[in-house]
């Protein structure tokens, strides 16, 4: 349960103001059909994070425990720094509407998530926790918690919530996880 809850919380916070959340807003504004967009986000995220989680689990199997602890600790601290750099939706296109709303969402979201903060976090979380299913489920739920309101409520959310504050809180969580991992505190590894 810890793997699911931590994964959900970290990814939901990390996704706030992220380029894929901006993509959610863009898709909602362009197509104005929330259900196929939401289902497309779910499918793309589940597929993307399952692959990322598999890589994290693989790392656990091939890298020694001490080396993995250092990789994870430094990765979490790097994620903390990365969270303080705002994302922009510059290279992501939503074109190819001949795929329909659902298909366009799946393709655009899957590609936008490649190498994204939340995908990298999924790799690290899957390496940290032994339950791949709990991590992938948690990160997927976290993505949905951040993106469904973006699709449904659009710009109203961005006016109410300071992304700088959300990013600072998320960065602090990643930094604490990184330090605790490096110190081998509790049952981290």
GROMACS .gro file of C-alpha atoms in nm:
model
  189
    1UNK     CA    1   0.000   0.000   0.000
    2UNK     CA    2   0.292   0.234   0.074
    3UNK     CA    3   0.426   0.195  -0.282
    4UNK     CA    4   0.083   0.281  -0.427
    5UNK     CA    5   0.023   0.583  -0.201
    6UNK     CA    6   0.373   0.729  -0.237
    7UNK     CA    7   0.366   0.676  -0.615
    8UNK     CA    8   0.023   0.837  -0.643
    9UNK     CA    9   0.116   1.139  -0.432
   10UNK     CA   10   0.453   1.205  -0.590
   11UNK     CA   11   0.328   1.178  -0.947
   12UNK     CA   12   0.011   1.379  -0.884
   13UNK     CA   13   0.222   1.663  -0.745
   14UNK     CA   14   0.496   1.628  -1.008
   15UNK     CA   15   0.238   1.644  -1.285
   16UNK     CA   16   0.106   1.984  -1.174
   17UNK     CA   17   0.218   2.234  -1.437
   18UNK     CA   18   0.401   1.960  -1.630
   19UNK     CA   19   0.399   1.957  -2.010
   20UNK     CA   20   0.157   1.664  -2.017
   21UNK     CA   21  -0.085   1.856  -1.796
   22UNK     CA   22  -0.050   2.147  -2.037
   23UNK     CA   23  -0.119   1.900  -2.318
   24UNK     CA   24  -0.437   1.794  -2.135
   25UNK     CA   25  -0.551   2.156  -2.132
   26UNK     CA   26  -0.465   2.193  -2.501
   27UNK     CA   27  -0.650   1.876  -2.601
   28UNK     CA   28  -0.954   1.981  -2.397
   29UNK     CA   29  -0.959   2.323  -2.560
   30UNK     CA   30  -0.909   2.182  -2.910
   31UNK     CA   31  -1.153   1.890  -2.905
   32UNK     CA   32  -1.402   1.976  -2.627
   33UNK     CA   33  -1.474   1.603  -2.577
   34UNK     CA   34  -1.354   1.517  -2.226
   35UNK     CA   35  -1.441   1.144  -2.211
   36UNK     CA   36  -1.225   1.026  -2.505
   37UNK     CA   37  -0.946   1.256  -2.386
   38UNK     CA   38  -0.957   1.117  -2.032
   39UNK     CA   39  -0.966   0.755  -2.155
   40UNK     CA   40  -0.679   0.833  -2.395
   41UNK     CA   41  -0.473   0.979  -2.111
   42UNK     CA   42  -0.542   0.668  -1.901
   43UNK     CA   43  -0.436   0.428  -2.178
   44UNK     CA   44  -0.124   0.625  -2.274
   45UNK     CA   45  -0.016   0.665  -1.911
   46UNK     CA   46  -0.074   0.300  -1.820
   47UNK     CA   47   0.129   0.182  -2.121
   48UNK     CA   48   0.407   0.434  -2.072
   49UNK     CA   49   0.439   0.382  -1.698
   50UNK     CA   50   0.422   0.003  -1.728
   51UNK     CA   51   0.729   0.019  -1.952
   52UNK     CA   52   0.901   0.264  -1.717
   53UNK     CA   53   0.816   0.046  -1.418
   54UNK     CA   54   0.955  -0.261  -1.594
   55UNK     CA   55   1.284  -0.077  -1.646
   56UNK     CA   56   1.291   0.017  -1.277
   57UNK     CA   57   1.226  -0.343  -1.173
   58UNK     CA   58   1.496  -0.463  -1.413
   59UNK     CA   59   1.743  -0.218  -1.256
   60UNK     CA   60   1.669  -0.369  -0.916
   61UNK     CA   61   1.758  -0.714  -1.048
   62UNK     CA   62   2.086  -0.621  -1.222
   63UNK     CA   63   2.238  -0.357  -0.994
   64UNK     CA   64   2.366  -0.428  -0.644
   65UNK     CA   65   2.173  -0.297  -0.346
   66UNK     CA   66   2.430  -0.033  -0.247
   67UNK     CA   67   2.476   0.092  -0.604
   68UNK     CA   68   2.099   0.105  -0.651
   69UNK     CA   69   2.061   0.303  -0.327
   70UNK     CA   70   2.304   0.566  -0.457
   71UNK     CA   71   2.144   0.575  -0.802
   72UNK     CA   72   1.800   0.621  -0.648
   73UNK     CA   73   1.912   0.878  -0.392
   74UNK     CA   74   2.086   1.091  -0.653
   75UNK     CA   75   1.792   1.042  -0.894
   76UNK     CA   76   1.541   1.167  -0.636
   77UNK     CA   77   1.758   1.470  -0.561
   78UNK     CA   78   1.796   1.538  -0.936
   79UNK     CA   79   1.416   1.514  -0.965
   80UNK     CA   80   1.388   1.774  -0.687
   81UNK     CA   81   1.603   2.014  -0.888
   82UNK     CA   82   1.417   1.932  -1.212
   83UNK     CA   83   1.085   2.010  -1.043
   84UNK     CA   84   1.199   2.368  -0.996
   85UNK     CA   85   1.237   2.413  -1.374
   86UNK     CA   86   0.897   2.496  -1.527
   87UNK     CA   87   0.779   2.296  -1.827
   88UNK     CA   88   0.654   2.447  -2.147
   89UNK     CA   89   0.448   2.285  -2.415
   90UNK     CA   90   0.670   2.377  -2.706
   91UNK     CA   91   0.751   2.072  -2.916
   92UNK     CA   92   0.433   1.874  -2.852
   93UNK     CA   93   0.182   1.884  -3.133
   94UNK     CA   94  -0.175   1.763  -3.118
   95UNK     CA   95  -0.215   1.744  -3.496
   96UNK     CA   96  -0.307   1.424  -3.674
   97UNK     CA   97  -0.671   1.460  -3.580
   98UNK     CA   98  -0.746   1.188  -3.837
   99UNK     CA   99  -0.672   0.952  -3.543
  100UNK     CA  100  -0.981   1.091  -3.374
  101UNK     CA  101  -0.989   1.244  -3.028
  102UNK     CA  102  -0.899   0.920  -2.846
  103UNK     CA  103  -0.620   0.818  -3.085
  104UNK     CA  104  -0.471   1.166  -3.097
  105UNK     CA  105  -0.473   1.181  -2.717
  106UNK     CA  106  -0.307   0.838  -2.680
  107UNK     CA  107  -0.032   0.914  -2.931
  108UNK     CA  108   0.033   1.272  -2.816
  109UNK     CA  109   0.025   1.183  -2.447
  110UNK     CA  110   0.242   0.872  -2.483
  111UNK     CA  111   0.505   1.068  -2.677
  112UNK     CA  112   0.490   1.369  -2.444
  113UNK     CA  113   0.548   1.140  -2.146
  114UNK     CA  114   0.870   0.995  -2.293
  115UNK     CA  115   1.158   1.114  -2.076
  116UNK     CA  116   0.920   1.328  -1.870
  117UNK     CA  117   0.960   1.384  -1.496
  118UNK     CA  118   0.676   1.149  -1.410
  119UNK     CA  119   0.814   0.873  -1.632
  120UNK     CA  120   1.158   0.903  -1.473
  121UNK     CA  121   0.994   0.908  -1.129
  122UNK     CA  122   0.812   0.586  -1.222
  123UNK     CA  123   1.143   0.418  -1.308
  124UNK     CA  124   1.290   0.527  -0.974
  125UNK     CA  125   0.982   0.428  -0.773
  126UNK     CA  126   0.967   0.085  -0.939
  127UNK     CA  127   1.334   0.034  -0.852
  128UNK     CA  128   1.265   0.144  -0.494
  129UNK     CA  129   0.956  -0.066  -0.428
  130UNK     CA  130   0.918  -0.436  -0.497
  131UNK     CA  131   0.557  -0.414  -0.617
  132UNK     CA  132   0.559  -0.314  -0.983
  133UNK     CA  133   0.180  -0.326  -0.999
  134UNK     CA  134   0.141  -0.094  -0.698
  135UNK     CA  135   0.389   0.157  -0.841
  136UNK     CA  136   0.242   0.161  -1.194
  137UNK     CA  137  -0.112   0.176  -1.056
  138UNK     CA  138  -0.011   0.458  -0.823
  139UNK     CA  139   0.168   0.662  -1.086
  140UNK     CA  140  -0.121   0.615  -1.327
  141UNK     CA  141  -0.373   0.724  -1.063
  142UNK     CA  142  -0.150   1.021  -0.981
  143UNK     CA  143  -0.146   1.123  -1.348
  144UNK     CA  144  -0.523   1.094  -1.363
  145UNK     CA  145  -0.567   1.298  -1.043
  146UNK     CA  146  -0.370   1.581  -1.201
  147UNK     CA  147  -0.497   1.557  -1.559
  148UNK     CA  148  -0.869   1.480  -1.530
  149UNK     CA  149  -0.939   1.811  -1.353
  150UNK     CA  150  -0.724   1.984  -1.615
  151UNK     CA  151  -0.942   1.836  -1.888
  152UNK     CA  152  -1.268   1.911  -1.708
  153UNK     CA  153  -1.193   2.248  -1.553
  154UNK     CA  154  -0.922   2.384  -1.780
  155UNK     CA  155  -0.784   2.727  -1.714
  156UNK     CA  156  -0.986   2.782  -1.396
  157UNK     CA  157  -0.748   2.550  -1.212
  158UNK     CA  158  -0.436   2.734  -1.324
  159UNK     CA  159  -0.576   3.060  -1.188
  160UNK     CA  160  -0.646   2.907  -0.844
  161UNK     CA  161  -0.329   2.704  -0.784
  162UNK     CA  162   0.023   2.852  -0.784
  163UNK     CA  163   0.240   2.615  -0.985
  164UNK     CA  164   0.552   2.756  -0.819
  165UNK     CA  165   0.423   2.647  -0.478
  166UNK     CA  166   0.321   2.302  -0.606
  167UNK     CA  167   0.662   2.256  -0.771
  168UNK     CA  168   0.843   2.370  -0.454
  169UNK     CA  169   0.648   2.122  -0.239
  170UNK     CA  170   0.712   1.841  -0.487
  171UNK     CA  171   1.082   1.930  -0.504
  172UNK     CA  172   1.101   1.917  -0.124
  173UNK     CA  173   0.939   1.571  -0.121
  174UNK     CA  174   1.182   1.440  -0.384
  175UNK     CA  175   1.476   1.592  -0.193
  176UNK     CA  176   1.368   1.429   0.134
  177UNK     CA  177   1.322   1.093  -0.042
  178UNK     CA  178   1.668   1.131  -0.197
  179UNK     CA  179   1.840   1.211   0.132
  180UNK     CA  180   1.656   0.933   0.316
  181UNK     CA  181   1.751   0.688   0.042
  182UNK     CA  182   2.116   0.793   0.052
  183UNK     CA  183   2.115   0.756   0.431
  184UNK     CA  184   1.946   0.415   0.394
  185UNK     CA  185   1.682   0.529   0.642
  186UNK     CA  186   1.397   0.299   0.736
  187UNK     CA  187   1.289   0.034   0.490
  188UNK     CA  188   1.381   0.225   0.174
  189UNK     CA  189   1.590  -0.059   0.033
   0.00000   0.00000   0.00000
